[in-house]
Amino acid sequence: MLKIYPERLYPEAIEFCKLFLHEKTRPRYVLGRNEYAVSIAKFVDINGFIDDFTSETEFLGKPIVKMDDIPKESMVVSAVIFVVPLTAIEKLRGKGLYCIDYFSFFKYSGLRLKEVPFLRESREDIENNKNKYRWLYDCLMDNKSKDVLSKLLNFRFSGDLNYMQGFEHAPERQYFEDFLELKQGEVFVDAGGFDGQTTVEFIKRCPAYKAIYFFEPDLNNIAFARNNLSGHNNIFFYTMGLATSRNTLRFCSGGGSASKISETGDIEIEVDSIDNQIAETVTFIKMDIEGAEDLALDGSRQHISKDHPKLAVCCYHRVDDLWKIPEKILAIRNDYSIYLRHYTNGLHETVMYFIPEKDRNFKSNLS
């Protein structure tokens, strides 16, 4: 049974916040240099920022230092949020440093820090859609999927990073779990191909593929991907986004893997549907398109209904993706087994898999 637990109180976190704000004889640092780090520096006269991945020496008038160079008596708030917040805390503790994660500091410091909107919106969605999440929990095929959902929802509900224990950053496994059972002759759709690395991983696991359809609207990304994949045959590149039908939409470019369709985008791009662009039968569709998965799934209805492909769909860009995406897919075909996996110890990189069930009768839900 899915359980959302009451928030726990951590006296040690409260004590850290009191010391960080008022004990000025100990050095105080922030790990990271993002907008959350900036919000801390607005309220606390810190000694500097920790960043092991830059040659810069100053930020906001404060020194940038390496983790190994700060005094052992230092206090550190980690502003690492989305991918490896737990890893960051474990690394700080491994150095013997007194530290806290941003989620706890936000909760207990009493400062008007920059919030993580995804957490607030997630909590509201969980409170308003408990039955949807219970339905999803019951749909999941294995205990690991149920455990992933339980941990993710409790982290989203409470901001308690302890729920992310057991997760690791594992990009090499993302989209390619054993239950996919890739076979010779696969026709793969890489929707949101970025730099081509996901397609590289696919080819490693399925060298005898038939064809690959690669969709990426960002010009810099797709140029890099073409070069990255130049030694492979039968890859068809589409410099376009994916949606319900052919259209021109605004797009935020230059964001690397986070480039996305947005009304405030700096350029216009062409978009179209998978159904319009691909004529042959497809066997595996991967989608990571920064919140446009819903539109792209609408534009894949014919292929999903007729071809019954395996699906690996990112479901973390919008707070309600976890239940809306399976609702949409099962409304097209209900003969899928659903698995859930998570590939960081932060908010990003949750993937839902839909594996065709071959022994169930199916009636098309297409109008």
Short mmCIF file of C-alpha atoms in Angstrom, two decimals, residues 183-313:
data_model
loop_
_atom_site.label_atom_id
_atom_site.label_comp_id
_atom_site.label_asym_id
_atom_site.label_seq_id
_atom_site.Cartn_x
_atom_site.Cartn_y
_atom_site.Cartn_z
CA LYS A 183 16.21 -7.73 -30.08
CA GLN A 184 17.71 -7.76 -33.54
CA GLY A 185 15.86 -5.49 -35.97
CA GLU A 186 14.69 -2.85 -33.48
CA VAL A 187 13.40 0.44 -34.89
CA PHE A 188 14.30 3.04 -32.27
CA VAL A 189 12.90 6.56 -31.91
CA ASP A 190 15.14 8.86 -29.88
CA ALA A 191 12.80 11.75 -29.07
CA GLY A 192 14.92 14.48 -27.54
CA GLY A 193 18.22 13.04 -28.68
CA PHE A 194 20.43 15.86 -27.29
CA ASP A 195 24.07 15.00 -28.14
CA GLY A 196 23.42 11.44 -29.32
CA GLN A 197 24.74 9.66 -26.25
CA THR A 198 21.46 7.82 -25.60
CA THR A 199 21.55 6.52 -29.17
CA VAL A 200 25.17 5.45 -28.63
CA GLU A 201 24.05 3.45 -25.59
CA PHE A 202 21.21 1.93 -27.61
CA ILE A 203 23.61 0.81 -30.35
CA LYS A 204 25.92 -0.78 -27.77
CA ARG A 205 23.02 -2.91 -26.56
CA CYS A 206 21.40 -3.49 -29.95
CA PRO A 207 24.05 -3.36 -32.69
CA ALA A 208 21.81 -5.25 -35.11
CA TYR A 209 19.13 -2.55 -35.15
CA LYS A 210 17.14 -1.86 -38.31
CA ALA A 211 16.75 1.94 -38.10
CA ILE A 212 17.01 4.89 -35.72
CA TYR A 213 14.91 8.05 -35.95
CA PHE A 214 16.61 10.91 -34.11
CA PHE A 215 14.65 14.07 -33.18
CA GLU A 216 16.42 17.13 -31.76
CA PRO A 217 15.41 20.76 -32.45
CA ASP A 218 18.51 22.49 -31.06
CA LEU A 219 20.96 23.15 -33.91
CA ASN A 220 24.07 22.90 -31.75
CA ASN A 221 22.92 19.68 -30.13
CA ILE A 222 22.05 17.94 -33.37
CA ALA A 223 25.34 19.00 -34.99
CA PHE A 224 27.17 17.41 -32.10
CA ALA A 225 24.98 14.30 -32.36
CA ARG A 226 25.63 13.90 -36.10
CA ASN A 227 29.34 13.92 -35.40
CA ASN A 228 28.96 11.59 -32.42
CA LEU A 229 27.00 9.07 -34.53
CA SER A 230 28.80 9.49 -37.85
CA GLY A 231 30.16 5.96 -37.85
CA HIS A 232 26.72 4.32 -37.82
CA ASN A 233 24.24 3.59 -40.60
CA ASN A 234 20.47 3.94 -40.95
CA ILE A 235 20.12 6.89 -38.58
CA PHE A 236 17.65 9.50 -39.77
CA PHE A 237 18.08 12.94 -38.24
CA TYR A 238 15.19 15.39 -37.80
CA THR A 239 15.98 18.96 -36.76
CA MET A 240 12.57 19.50 -35.26
CA GLY A 241 10.58 19.20 -32.08
CA LEU A 242 7.77 16.75 -31.44
CA ALA A 243 4.15 17.65 -30.76
CA THR A 244 0.61 16.68 -31.76
CA SER A 245 0.83 17.92 -35.35
CA ARG A 246 2.83 20.14 -37.70
CA ASN A 247 3.30 23.63 -36.28
CA THR A 248 5.79 26.38 -35.51
CA LEU A 249 6.50 26.97 -31.83
CA ARG A 250 8.86 29.10 -29.78
CA PHE A 251 11.87 27.33 -28.31
CA CYS A 252 14.51 28.11 -25.65
CA SER A 253 17.77 27.20 -27.38
CA GLY A 254 21.28 26.89 -26.01
CA GLY A 255 20.19 25.10 -22.86
CA GLY A 256 22.03 21.90 -23.66
CA SER A 257 19.97 18.92 -22.59
CA ALA A 258 17.39 21.31 -21.07
CA SER A 259 16.55 23.16 -24.30
CA LYS A 260 12.77 23.16 -24.53
CA ILE A 261 9.57 24.40 -26.15
CA SER A 262 8.42 27.58 -24.37
CA GLU A 263 6.21 30.58 -25.11
CA THR A 264 9.13 32.78 -24.02
CA GLY A 265 11.65 31.00 -26.25
CA ASP A 266 14.32 32.93 -28.12
CA ILE A 267 13.79 31.19 -31.50
CA GLU A 268 11.04 29.50 -33.51
CA ILE A 269 11.25 25.83 -34.48
CA GLU A 270 9.26 23.43 -36.60
CA VAL A 271 7.44 20.66 -34.79
CA ASP A 272 5.48 17.68 -36.02
CA SER A 273 4.17 14.34 -34.80
CA ILE A 274 5.90 10.97 -34.85
CA ASP A 275 2.83 9.64 -36.66
CA ASN A 276 3.35 12.13 -39.50
CA GLN A 277 7.10 11.74 -39.78
CA ILE A 278 7.65 7.98 -39.51
CA ALA A 279 5.94 5.55 -41.86
CA GLU A 280 7.47 2.22 -40.83
CA THR A 281 6.65 0.16 -37.76
CA VAL A 282 8.57 1.28 -34.67
CA THR A 283 9.53 -1.01 -31.79
CA PHE A 284 10.99 1.30 -29.12
CA ILE A 285 10.29 4.97 -28.37
CA LYS A 286 12.31 6.94 -25.82
CA MET A 287 11.07 10.42 -24.86
CA ASP A 288 12.93 13.09 -22.92
CA ILE A 289 11.65 16.39 -24.30
CA GLU A 290 11.52 18.72 -21.31
CA GLY A 291 7.82 18.71 -20.58
CA ALA A 292 6.48 18.21 -24.12
CA GLU A 293 6.03 14.46 -23.62
CA ASP A 294 2.27 14.88 -23.34
CA LEU A 295 2.06 16.53 -26.78
CA ALA A 296 4.45 14.06 -28.36
CA LEU A 297 2.46 11.10 -27.03
CA ASP A 298 -0.69 12.56 -28.59
CA GLY A 299 1.26 12.70 -31.83
CA SER A 300 2.28 9.04 -31.48
CA ARG A 301 -1.16 7.54 -30.97
CA GLN A 302 -1.25 5.66 -34.28
CA HIS A 303 2.15 4.07 -33.76
CA ILE A 304 1.40 3.14 -30.15
CA SER A 305 -1.95 1.64 -31.11
CA LYS A 306 -0.82 -0.27 -34.20
CA ASP A 307 2.83 -1.09 -33.46
CA HIS A 308 2.64 -1.67 -29.69
CA PRO A 309 6.23 -0.42 -29.15
CA LYS A 310 8.21 -0.44 -25.95
CA LEU A 311 8.15 3.03 -24.37
CA ALA A 312 10.59 4.80 -22.04
CA VAL A 313 9.12 8.17 -21.11
#
